[in-house]
Short mmCIF file of C-alpha atoms and ligand atoms in Angstrom, two decimals:
data_model
loop_
_atom_site.label_atom_id
_atom_site.label_comp_id
_atom_site.label_asym_id
_atom_site.label_seq_id
_atom_site.Cartn_x
_atom_site.Cartn_y
_atom_site.Cartn_z
CA MET A 1 -6.62 8.44 -24.33
CA SER A 2 -5.16 8.52 -21.30
CA ASN A 3 -3.22 12.03 -20.82
CA ASP A 4 -0.06 10.38 -19.06
CA LEU A 5 0.57 7.92 -22.19
CA VAL A 6 3.37 9.31 -24.29
CA ILE A 7 2.70 6.45 -26.51
CA GLU A 8 -0.48 4.23 -27.09
CA ALA A 9 -0.22 1.76 -30.09
CA LYS A 10 -2.74 -0.74 -30.93
CA GLY A 11 -2.56 -3.68 -32.84
CA LEU A 12 0.39 -2.20 -35.17
CA THR A 13 1.12 -4.68 -38.27
CA ARG A 14 3.41 -3.73 -40.99
CA LEU A 15 3.65 -5.96 -44.10
CA TYR A 16 6.74 -5.78 -46.32
CA GLY A 17 6.34 -7.10 -49.73
CA ASP A 18 3.35 -7.58 -52.10
CA GLY A 19 0.29 -10.13 -52.45
CA LYS A 20 1.39 -13.55 -51.35
CA ALA A 21 4.88 -12.62 -50.94
CA ALA A 22 3.91 -10.07 -48.02
CA ARG A 23 5.11 -11.02 -44.67
CA PRO A 24 4.63 -9.10 -41.40
CA ALA A 25 7.76 -7.28 -39.89
CA ILE A 26 5.74 -6.81 -36.99
CA ASP A 27 2.28 -8.50 -36.02
CA ASP A 28 -0.50 -7.19 -34.03
CA VAL A 29 2.04 -5.26 -31.40
CA SER A 30 0.41 -3.06 -28.97
CA LEU A 31 2.42 -0.84 -26.54
CA GLU A 32 1.47 1.87 -23.98
CA VAL A 33 4.34 3.90 -22.64
CA LYS A 34 3.51 6.40 -19.69
CA GLU A 35 5.29 9.92 -19.20
CA GLY A 36 8.53 9.24 -17.60
CA GLU A 37 9.18 5.33 -18.19
CA PHE A 38 12.39 4.09 -19.64
CA VAL A 39 11.02 0.90 -21.83
CA ALA A 40 13.27 -1.38 -23.40
CA VAL A 41 12.20 -3.45 -26.50
CA LEU A 42 14.32 -6.60 -26.66
CA GLY A 43 14.53 -9.20 -29.17
CA PRO A 44 17.01 -11.01 -31.60
CA SER A 45 17.90 -9.57 -35.09
CA GLY A 46 15.00 -9.49 -37.40
CA CYS A 47 12.53 -9.48 -34.99
CA GLY A 48 10.84 -6.29 -36.00
CA LYS A 49 12.57 -3.75 -33.71
CA SER A 50 13.53 -1.28 -35.98
CA THR A 51 9.95 -1.34 -37.73
CA LEU A 52 8.63 -0.70 -34.60
CA LEU A 53 10.79 2.02 -33.58
CA GLY A 54 10.27 3.61 -37.31
CA ILE A 55 6.63 3.55 -36.79
CA LEU A 56 6.61 4.72 -33.19
CA GLY A 57 8.71 7.70 -34.42
CA CYS A 58 6.43 8.54 -37.06
CA LEU A 59 9.05 7.73 -39.87
CA ASP A 60 6.94 5.09 -41.25
CA ARG A 61 3.21 5.15 -41.87
CA ALA A 62 2.60 2.35 -43.83
CA PHE A 63 1.09 0.47 -41.11
CA GLU A 64 -2.27 -1.15 -39.77
CA GLY A 65 -3.29 -0.32 -36.35
CA SER A 66 -3.18 2.81 -34.24
CA LEU A 67 -1.10 5.20 -32.69
CA ALA A 68 -1.26 8.06 -30.59
CA LEU A 69 1.41 9.92 -29.39
CA PHE A 70 1.01 12.59 -26.58
CA GLY A 71 -2.38 11.78 -26.88
CA ARG A 72 -2.97 12.71 -30.25
CA ASP A 73 -3.76 10.49 -33.07
CA THR A 74 -1.28 10.25 -35.53
CA THR A 75 -2.84 8.44 -38.23
CA THR A 76 -4.95 11.48 -39.23
CA MET A 77 -1.90 14.14 -39.16
CA SER A 78 -0.75 15.51 -42.33
CA ASP A 79 2.97 14.67 -43.32
CA ARG A 80 3.78 18.08 -42.05
CA GLU A 81 2.14 17.79 -38.86
CA GLN A 82 3.87 14.49 -38.42
CA ALA A 83 7.46 16.37 -38.86
CA LYS A 84 6.41 18.96 -36.83
CA LEU A 85 6.05 16.48 -34.02
CA ARG A 86 8.68 14.60 -34.70
CA GLY A 87 11.14 18.00 -34.74
CA THR A 88 9.72 19.35 -31.59
CA LYS A 89 8.81 16.19 -29.44
CA ILE A 90 11.05 13.01 -30.34
CA GLY A 91 14.79 12.93 -29.85
CA PHE A 92 16.33 9.98 -32.10
CA VAL A 93 19.59 7.90 -31.18
CA PHE A 94 20.67 5.73 -33.83
CA GLN A 95 23.30 2.52 -33.98
CA ALA A 96 25.05 4.04 -36.48
CA PHE A 97 25.22 7.80 -35.05
CA HIS A 98 24.18 9.59 -38.33
CA LEU A 99 26.47 12.53 -37.46
CA LEU A 100 27.08 15.06 -40.13
CA GLY A 101 30.79 14.38 -41.10
CA HIS A 102 31.47 17.89 -42.15
CA LEU A 103 29.98 19.72 -39.28
CA SER A 104 32.08 20.33 -35.70
CA ALA A 105 30.90 18.46 -32.67
CA ARG A 106 29.11 21.70 -31.69
CA ASP A 107 27.50 22.40 -35.07
CA ASN A 108 26.01 18.61 -34.95
CA VAL A 109 24.33 19.29 -31.64
CA LEU A 110 22.93 22.60 -33.14
CA SER A 111 21.85 21.18 -36.39
CA PRO A 112 18.37 20.14 -35.34
CA THR A 113 17.50 23.72 -35.86
CA LEU A 114 17.99 23.73 -39.31
CA PHE A 115 14.92 21.50 -39.76
CA VAL A 116 12.31 23.36 -37.88
CA ASP A 117 10.55 26.60 -38.70
CA HIS A 118 10.62 28.19 -35.23
CA PRO A 119 14.08 27.31 -33.00
CA PRO A 120 13.47 27.47 -29.52
CA ASP A 121 14.27 30.56 -27.72
CA GLY A 122 17.22 31.08 -25.42
CA ASP A 123 20.82 30.79 -26.03
CA LEU A 124 21.10 27.70 -28.18
CA GLY A 125 25.18 28.19 -28.15
CA ALA A 126 24.99 27.57 -24.55
CA ARG A 127 22.33 24.95 -24.50
CA ALA A 128 24.75 23.28 -26.95
CA GLU A 129 27.76 23.55 -24.39
CA GLU A 130 25.72 22.48 -21.53
CA LEU A 131 24.73 19.35 -23.58
CA LEU A 132 28.19 18.34 -24.70
CA ALA A 133 29.28 18.87 -20.81
CA ALA A 134 26.68 16.35 -19.84
CA VAL A 135 27.41 13.54 -22.20
CA GLY A 136 31.11 14.13 -21.01
CA LEU A 137 32.33 16.12 -23.95
CA ALA A 138 32.93 19.59 -22.32
CA GLY A 139 35.23 21.53 -24.40
CA ARG A 140 34.99 19.54 -27.63
CA GLY A 141 33.06 21.55 -29.52
CA ASP A 142 35.50 22.09 -32.13
CA ASP A 143 36.11 18.56 -32.96
CA MET A 144 35.10 16.80 -35.84
CA PRO A 145 33.24 13.67 -35.63
CA ALA A 146 35.80 11.73 -37.48
CA THR A 147 38.57 12.64 -34.77
CA MET A 148 36.16 11.00 -32.01
CA SER A 149 35.70 7.33 -30.81
CA GLY A 150 32.71 5.43 -31.07
CA GLY A 151 31.35 6.02 -27.70
CA GLU A 152 32.21 9.81 -27.99
CA ARG A 153 30.08 9.81 -31.30
CA GLN A 154 27.40 8.19 -29.90
CA ARG A 155 27.47 10.51 -26.73
CA LEU A 156 27.63 13.53 -29.25
CA ALA A 157 24.39 12.32 -30.92
CA ILE A 158 22.37 11.76 -27.67
CA ALA A 159 23.47 15.45 -27.02
CA ARG A 160 21.90 16.70 -30.51
CA ALA A 161 18.97 14.55 -29.74
CA LEU A 162 18.15 16.50 -26.69
CA LEU A 163 18.74 20.09 -28.01
CA MET A 164 15.00 20.70 -28.62
CA LYS A 165 14.36 19.42 -25.07
CA PRO A 166 12.00 16.65 -26.52
CA PRO A 167 9.94 14.84 -23.84
CA LEU A 168 10.31 11.59 -25.77
CA LEU A 169 13.89 10.01 -26.73
CA LEU A 170 13.74 7.19 -28.89
CA CYS A 171 16.79 4.69 -29.51
CA ASP A 172 17.63 2.29 -32.21
CA GLU A 173 20.10 -0.11 -30.82
CA PRO A 174 22.12 2.75 -29.41
CA THR A 175 24.88 0.49 -27.84
CA GLY A 176 25.01 -1.91 -30.94
CA ASN A 177 28.39 -0.23 -32.40
CA LEU A 178 29.89 -0.10 -28.81
CA ASP A 179 32.17 -2.26 -26.55
CA LEU A 180 30.84 -3.31 -23.66
CA GLU A 181 32.11 -0.68 -21.29
CA THR A 182 31.60 2.08 -23.67
CA GLY A 183 28.01 0.66 -24.00
CA ARG A 184 27.63 0.75 -20.32
CA ASN A 185 28.84 4.26 -20.18
CA VAL A 186 25.91 5.51 -22.86
CA THR A 187 23.65 3.13 -20.66
CA ASP A 188 24.29 5.09 -17.61
CA ILE A 189 23.74 8.43 -19.65
CA PHE A 190 19.91 7.12 -20.55
CA GLN A 191 19.48 6.31 -16.94
CA ARG A 192 20.47 9.63 -15.54
CA LEU A 193 18.30 11.02 -18.29
CA HIS A 194 15.20 8.93 -17.34
CA GLY A 195 15.97 10.00 -13.57
CA GLU A 196 15.40 13.60 -14.92
CA GLY A 197 12.12 12.71 -15.95
CA LEU A 198 12.49 11.96 -19.64
CA THR A 199 10.58 9.22 -21.37
CA ILE A 200 12.78 6.54 -23.22
CA VAL A 201 12.34 3.74 -25.40
CA ALA A 202 15.25 1.93 -26.53
CA VAL A 203 14.96 -1.17 -28.91
CA THR A 204 17.97 -3.37 -28.46
CA HIS A 205 19.24 -7.08 -28.68
CA GLU A 206 21.65 -6.24 -25.60
CA GLU A 207 20.50 -8.00 -22.38
CA MET A 208 22.86 -5.10 -20.30
CA LEU A 209 20.84 -1.97 -21.88
CA ALA A 210 17.09 -3.94 -21.30
CA GLY A 211 18.42 -4.73 -17.45
CA ALA A 212 19.03 -0.75 -17.02
CA ALA A 213 15.35 -0.12 -18.27
CA GLU A 214 12.37 0.04 -15.85
CA ARG A 215 10.37 -2.49 -18.12
CA THR A 216 11.17 -4.69 -20.59
CA VAL A 217 8.81 -5.69 -23.87
CA ARG A 218 10.26 -8.89 -25.85
CA LEU A 219 9.68 -9.03 -29.21
CA ARG A 220 10.22 -12.52 -31.25
CA GLY A 221 8.95 -12.81 -34.72
CA GLY A 222 7.36 -9.58 -34.97
CA ARG A 223 5.07 -10.44 -32.13
CA VAL A 224 5.42 -9.40 -28.47
CA VAL A 225 5.90 -12.71 -26.04
CA ASP A 226 6.09 -11.26 -22.76
CA GLU A 227 6.89 -8.45 -20.65
CA ALA A 228 9.09 -8.01 -17.51
CA GLU A 229 10.02 -5.58 -14.91
CA GLY A 230 13.60 -4.51 -15.47
CA GLU A 231 15.96 -3.33 -12.86
CA GLY A 232 16.47 0.06 -13.91
P1 ADP B 1 15.35 -5.79 -36.18
O1 ADP B 1 15.55 -4.40 -36.08
O2 ADP B 1 14.76 -6.44 -35.17
O3 ADP B 1 16.70 -6.36 -36.89
P2 ADP B 1 13.85 -5.08 -38.67
O4 ADP B 1 12.47 -4.12 -38.31
O5 ADP B 1 14.97 -4.30 -39.19
O6 ADP B 1 14.18 -5.78 -37.37
O7 ADP B 1 13.19 -6.28 -39.62
C1 ADP B 1 12.14 -7.00 -39.58
C2 ADP B 1 11.77 -7.89 -40.55
O8 ADP B 1 11.44 -7.39 -41.64
C3 ADP B 1 13.05 -8.63 -40.79
O9 ADP B 1 12.51 -9.97 -41.52
C4 ADP B 1 13.61 -7.58 -42.26
O10 ADP B 1 14.13 -8.62 -43.10
C5 ADP B 1 12.37 -7.28 -42.61
N1 ADP B 1 12.31 -6.13 -43.47
C6 ADP B 1 13.10 -4.77 -42.72
N2 ADP B 1 12.76 -3.92 -43.52
C7 ADP B 1 12.64 -4.49 -44.45
C8 ADP B 1 12.23 -3.76 -45.87
N3 ADP B 1 12.22 -2.40 -46.09
N4 ADP B 1 11.63 -4.50 -46.97
C9 ADP B 1 11.41 -5.79 -46.69
N5 ADP B 1 11.58 -6.45 -45.70
C10 ADP B 1 12.00 -5.76 -44.56
#
């Protein structure tokens, strides 16, 4: 395994259904992502994007093929080891935001500390404020998610995903619930984070987001059809 590969996936296949009814949601997908790359996986609804992202994020281990993250084979890890890897090395951003509605914006940003054994050192309160400012939500820490617009909620979700300083950000249709301008705004944030060295993989059906990435992998019917360099 090469050291600068953050993701090294080979021959990923994921079947849903049993016996004769089994169908591959993704079929023999291989993907390499280098440190610092911004890769978009582009394809229409149902082509297997969420399935692929779930496997890459160690949210689903019922697949065939091999997956190494940060040079480590994930298939031989225990569930606990995978959870630790997820909690410390991967930030997730989802289409539906998945914010905690009973917590303020600030406490949503801080919420990843609830799921790890050893929260990172340093002043997390100050880091939360920095992250809120970085996504254009300075001074909004006391706001509740229900009072925020879709774009604001997604920017809050991005701030939360970055709290633990993960080297990898995995995004599932992050602009899917946003109008064009708001989606562009969120895309700009990804480009800035990419410029700062973060490795980003975003699955999307939106050409605009894919156009911002450095590289696009096209998925159709669960298979990679071609790859193209983007403009980002
Ligand atoms: P996308 O994210 O591109 O919309 P998905 O990965 O969600 O695609 O789905 C790929 C295929 O797998 C689709 O045909 C979908 O119906 C099927 N699929 C996804 N999740 C499940 C599941 N839990 N059980 C059965 N089929 C599923």
